[in-house]
PDB file of C-alpha atoms in Angstrom:
ATOM      1  CA  MET A   1      69.697  99.949  87.230  1.00 38.00           C
ATOM      2  CA  ASP A   2      68.294  97.823  90.268  1.00 39.00           C
ATOM      3  CA  THR A   3      71.298  96.740  92.239  1.00 43.00           C
ATOM      4  CA  GLY A   4      69.288  94.833  94.639  1.00 42.00           C
ATOM      5  CA  ILE A   5      71.128  96.493  97.475  1.00 42.00           C
ATOM      6  CA  GLY A   6      69.422  95.513 100.841  1.00 41.00           C
ATOM      7  CA  SER A   7      67.667  92.556  99.438  1.00 42.00           C
ATOM      8  CA  HIS A   8      70.615  90.250  99.797  1.00 43.00           C
ATOM      9  CA  GLN A   9      70.759  87.803 102.653  1.00 46.00           C
ATOM     10  CA  PRO A  10      74.270  86.318 103.086  1.00 49.00           C
ATOM     11  CA  ALA A  11      74.694  82.712 102.221  1.00 54.00           C
ATOM     12  CA  GLY A  12      77.610  80.550 102.893  1.00 84.00           C
ATOM     13  CA  ARG A  13      80.638  82.815 103.509  1.00 88.00           C
ATOM     14  CA  GLY A  14      78.620  86.056 102.949  1.00 91.00           C
ATOM     15  CA  VAL A  15      78.309  88.732 100.242  1.00 90.00           C
ATOM     16  CA  ALA A  16      81.033  89.326  97.856  1.00 92.00           C
ATOM     17  CA  LEU A  17      80.683  92.983  96.587  1.00 87.00           C
ATOM     18  CA  ILE A  18      81.897  93.171  93.131  1.00 90.00           C
ATOM     19  CA  LEU A  19      82.898  96.561  92.151  1.00 85.00           C
ATOM     20  CA  GLN A  20      83.864  96.401  88.541  1.00 86.00           C
ATOM     21  CA  ASP A  21      82.868  98.254  85.374  1.00 84.00           C
ATOM     22  CA  ASP A  22      83.972  95.774  82.876  1.00 87.00           C
ATOM     23  CA  PRO A  23      81.269  93.411  82.228  1.00 91.00           C
ATOM     24  CA  SER A  24      83.434  90.418  81.241  1.00 92.00           C
ATOM     25  CA  GLN A  25      85.677  90.902  84.373  1.00 91.00           C
ATOM     26  CA  ALA A  26      82.408  91.328  86.669  1.00 92.00           C
ATOM     27  CA  VAL A  27      81.075  87.935  85.300  1.00 95.00           C
ATOM     28  CA  LEU A  28      84.314  86.095  85.991  1.00 95.00           C
ATOM     29  CA  ALA A  29      84.334  87.580  89.594  1.00 94.00           C
ATOM     30  CA  GLU A  30      80.857  86.551  90.161  1.00 96.00           C
ATOM     31  CA  ALA A  31      81.411  82.988  88.889  1.00 96.00           C
ATOM     32  CA  VAL A  32      84.585  82.573  91.202  1.00 96.00           C
ATOM     33  CA  SER A  33      82.969  84.152  94.210  1.00 95.00           C
ATOM     34  CA  MET A  34      80.153  81.690  93.895  1.00 96.00           C
ATOM     35  CA  GLU A  35      82.740  78.712  93.603  1.00 95.00           C
ATOM     36  CA  PHE A  36      84.205  79.892  97.002  1.00 95.00           C
ATOM     37  CA  GLY A  37      80.795  80.006  98.814  1.00 95.00           C
ATOM     38  CA  TYR A  38      80.200  83.643  98.650  1.00 95.00           C
ATOM     39  CA  GLU A  39      76.896  85.296  97.251  1.00 95.00           C
ATOM     40  CA  PRO A  40      77.992  87.758  94.627  1.00 95.00           C
ATOM     41  CA  LEU A  41      76.588  91.448  94.218  1.00 91.00           C
ATOM     42  CA  ILE A  42      77.931  93.201  91.192  1.00 91.00           C
ATOM     43  CA  ILE A  43      78.109  96.999  91.319  1.00 85.00           C
ATOM     44  CA  ASN A  44      79.151  98.535  88.060  1.00 81.00           C
ATOM     45  CA  GLN A  45      79.137 102.274  89.278  1.00 74.00           C
ATOM     46  CA  ALA A  46      81.524 103.277  91.887  1.00 65.00           C
ATOM     47  CA  ARG A  47      79.088 105.567  93.324  1.00 68.00           C
ATOM     48  CA  HIS A  48      76.999 102.592  94.481  1.00 73.00           C
ATOM     49  CA  LEU A  49      79.786 101.161  96.677  1.00 69.00           C
ATOM     50  CA  TYR A  50      79.026 103.475  99.546  1.00 69.00           C
ATOM     51  CA  THR A  51      75.351 102.440  99.929  1.00 71.00           C
ATOM     52  CA  ALA A  52      76.328  98.798  99.251  1.00 70.00           C
ATOM     53  CA  GLN A  53      79.090  98.521 101.982  1.00 65.00           C
ATOM     54  CA  HIS A  54      76.868 100.036 104.536  1.00 69.00           C
ATOM     55  CA  SER A  55      73.587  98.382 103.822  1.00 78.00           C
ATOM     56  CA  ILE A  56      74.856  94.687 103.221  1.00 78.00           C
ATOM     57  CA  ASN A  57      78.107  94.604 105.066  1.00 80.00           C
ATOM     58  CA  PRO A  58      79.984  92.511 102.631  1.00 84.00           C
ATOM     59  CA  ALA A  59      82.557  89.713 103.700  1.00 88.00           C
ATOM     60  CA  LEU A  60      84.769  90.199 100.600  1.00 89.00           C
ATOM     61  CA  ILE A  61      85.079  92.976  98.059  1.00 86.00           C
ATOM     62  CA  VAL A  62      86.493  92.797  94.591  1.00 89.00           C
ATOM     63  CA  LEU A  63      87.268  95.999  93.331  1.00 82.00           C
ATOM     64  CA  ASP A  64      88.739  97.423  90.245  1.00 83.00           C
ATOM     65  CA  LEU A  65      91.327  99.932  91.079  1.00 78.00           C
ATOM     66  CA  TYR A  66      90.524 102.085  88.045  1.00 77.00           C
ATOM     67  CA  MET A  67      86.854 102.996  87.280  1.00 77.00           C
ATOM     68  CA  ASP A  68      85.502 106.053  85.456  1.00 75.00           C
ATOM     69  CA  GLU A  69      84.172 107.658  88.781  1.00 71.00           C
ATOM     70  CA  LEU A  70      86.551 106.915  91.468  1.00 66.00           C
ATOM     71  CA  ASP A  71      90.110 105.757  91.755  1.00 68.00           C
ATOM     72  CA  GLY A  72      91.595 103.153  94.004  1.00 68.00           C
ATOM     73  CA  ILE A  73      93.049 105.639  96.303  1.00 71.00           C
ATOM     74  CA  GLU A  74      89.654 107.141  96.991  1.00 76.00           C
ATOM     75  CA  ILE A  75      87.802 103.747  97.218  1.00 75.00           C
ATOM     76  CA  THR A  76      90.490 102.567  99.918  1.00 75.00           C
ATOM     77  CA  ARG A  77      90.105 105.719 101.614  1.00 77.00           C
ATOM     78  CA  SER A  78      86.272 105.068 101.800  1.00 76.00           C
ATOM     79  CA  LEU A  79      86.786 101.766 103.081  1.00 75.00           C
ATOM     80  CA  ILE A  80      89.150 102.792 105.708  1.00 76.00           C
ATOM     81  CA  SER A  81      86.749 105.541 106.701  1.00 76.00           C
ATOM     82  CA  ALA A  82      83.668 103.196 107.066  1.00 74.00           C
ATOM     83  CA  ARG A  83      86.010 100.934 109.109  1.00 73.00           C
ATOM     84  CA  SER A  84      85.514  97.900 106.548  1.00 74.00           C
ATOM     85  CA  HIS A  85      86.391  94.540 107.891  1.00 76.00           C
ATOM     86  CA  ALA A  86      85.882  93.045 104.466  1.00 79.00           C
ATOM     87  CA  ASP A  87      88.549  91.204 102.845  1.00 84.00           C
ATOM     88  CA  VAL A  88      89.587  93.046  99.513  1.00 82.00           C
ATOM     89  CA  ILE A  89      90.900  91.743  96.273  1.00 80.00           C
ATOM     90  CA  MET A  90      92.025  94.744  94.344  1.00 80.00           C
ATOM     91  CA  THR A  91      92.605  94.376  90.574  1.00 77.00           C
ATOM     92  CA  ILE A  92      95.446  96.645  89.538  1.00 71.00           C
ATOM     93  CA  THR A  93      96.887  97.802  86.169  1.00 66.00           C
ATOM     94  CA  GLY A  94     100.231  99.194  85.426  1.00 60.00           C
ATOM     95  CA  ASP A  95     100.109 102.111  87.458  1.00 65.00           C
ATOM     96  CA  ALA A  96     102.296 100.931  90.291  1.00 68.00           C
ATOM     97  CA  VAL A  97     102.417 104.210  92.261  1.00 73.00           C
ATOM     98  CA  ALA A  98      98.620 104.244  92.770  1.00 70.00           C
ATOM     99  CA  SER A  99      98.528 100.374  93.624  1.00 70.00           C
ATOM    100  CA  ARG A 100     101.369 100.715  96.154  1.00 74.00           C
ATOM    101  CA  ALA A 101      99.713 103.808  97.690  1.00 75.00           C
ATOM    102  CA  ALA A 102      96.244 101.839  98.123  1.00 73.00           C
ATOM    103  CA  ALA A 103      97.977  98.843  99.596  1.00 72.00           C
ATOM    104  CA  ALA A 104     100.039 100.870 101.840  1.00 77.00           C
ATOM    105  CA  MET A 105      97.061 102.815 103.233  1.00 75.00           C
ATOM    106  CA  ALA A 106      95.100  99.578 103.701  1.00 73.00           C
ATOM    107  CA  ASP A 107      98.091  98.028 105.491  1.00 74.00           C
ATOM    108  CA  ARG A 108      98.547 100.953 107.866  1.00 74.00           C
ATOM    109  CA  ALA A 109      94.988 101.008 108.672  1.00 72.00           C
ATOM    110  CA  GLY A 110      95.023  97.257 109.615  1.00 71.00           C
ATOM    111  CA  LEU A 111      91.264  97.090 109.084  1.00 64.00           C
ATOM    112  CA  PHE A 112      91.144  94.628 106.237  1.00 74.00           C
ATOM    113  CA  ARG A 113      93.307  92.241 104.295  1.00 79.00           C
ATOM    114  CA  LEU A 114      93.989  93.189 100.665  1.00 77.00           C
ATOM    115  CA  VAL A 115      95.244  90.938  97.951  1.00 83.00           C
ATOM    116  CA  PRO A 116      96.105  92.640  94.704  1.00 79.00           C
ATOM    117  CA  VAL A 117      95.876  91.009  91.325  1.00 84.00           C
ATOM    118  CA  VAL A 118      96.979  92.129  88.104  1.00 80.00           C
ATOM    119  CA  SER A 119      94.326  93.225  85.635  1.00 81.00           C
ATOM    120  CA  PRO A 120      92.866  92.009  83.300  1.00 83.00           C
ATOM    121  CA  ILE A 121      92.266  89.275  85.715  1.00 85.00           C
ATOM    122  CA  ASP A 122      91.990  85.700  84.608  1.00 90.00           C
ATOM    123  CA  ALA A 123      90.306  82.715  86.304  1.00 93.00           C
ATOM    124  CA  PRO A 124      93.421  81.051  87.829  1.00 93.00           C
ATOM    125  CA  ALA A 125      94.561  84.443  89.264  1.00 90.00           C
ATOM    126  CA  LEU A 126      91.426  85.355  90.856  1.00 93.00           C
ATOM    127  CA  ARG A 127      90.945  81.783  92.272  1.00 94.00           C
ATOM    128  CA  ALA A 128      94.517  81.903  93.731  1.00 92.00           C
ATOM    129  CA  ALA A 129      93.412  85.280  95.522  1.00 90.00           C
ATOM    130  CA  PHE A 130      90.236  83.700  97.047  1.00 92.00           C
ATOM    131  CA  GLU A 131      92.418  80.745  98.042  1.00 92.00           C
ATOM    132  CA  VAL A 132      94.876  83.084  99.898  1.00 89.00           C
ATOM    133  CA  LEU A 133      91.815  84.826 101.671  1.00 87.00           C
ATOM    134  CA  THR A 134      89.800  81.506 102.414  1.00 85.00           C
ATOM    135  CA  SER A 135      92.943  79.233 103.496  1.00 80.00           C
ATOM    136  CA  PRO A 136      93.044  78.361 107.264  1.00 71.00           C
ATOM    137  CA  CYS A 137      96.434  80.049 107.349  1.00 59.00           C
ATOM    138  CA  GLN A 138      96.181  83.598 106.556  1.00 49.00           C
ATOM    139  CA  ASP A 139      99.113  85.387 108.406  1.00 47.00           C
ATOM    140  CA  ASN A 140     101.249  85.986 105.529  1.00 39.00           C
ATOM    141  CA  ILE A 141      99.136  87.568 102.825  1.00 43.00           C
ATOM    142  CA  GLN A 142     101.266  89.048 100.156  1.00 43.00           C
ATOM    143  CA  SER A 143     100.701  90.207  96.582  1.00 41.00           C
ATOM    144  CA  LEU A 144     100.207  87.204  94.112  1.00 41.00           C
ATOM    145  CA  GLY A 145     103.234  86.487  91.995  1.00 39.00           C
ATOM    146  CA  GLN A 146     105.419  88.697  94.146  1.00 37.00           C
ATOM    147  CA  SER A 147     107.448  87.940  97.444  1.00 33.00           C
ATOM    148  CA  ARG A 148     108.114  90.304  99.999  1.00 32.00           C
ATOM    149  CA  HIS A 149     111.633  88.621 100.417  1.00 32.00           C
ATOM    150  CA  ASN A 150     114.747  89.622  98.309  1.00 33.00           C
ATOM    151  CA  GLY A 151     116.277  87.000  96.331  1.00 35.00           C
TER     152      GLY A 151
END
């Protein structure tokens, strides 16, 4: 598969690297990223993430926490070790332990902003995540649909 890595010139807000092995979810993420002014680049195999993140310096990464080749913890570690400053929208499933661990690692590293979205994603939830990351007031990023406050 020709990923086109290295051939993308950022337009608008820059490149949105979409790391997703489910074709329908990848198409949705591609469409929404274009709505928000990003140039989407879909990677459907996790092993291509390392090449892509170094060769194109994405502004945003939409990643599936659970792909066949890598888990979200390993992907998060890779982003941290690469000192990525890309914003991250992480699609999560029912495994709350791995989801919390990946989010905590990202938070401690302080290198990128992460917004989790429950999988399978739908257009309104994904648009809401993009809104959070592209809004002028970005100080209080939190999990969509959840509050950090009790009560």
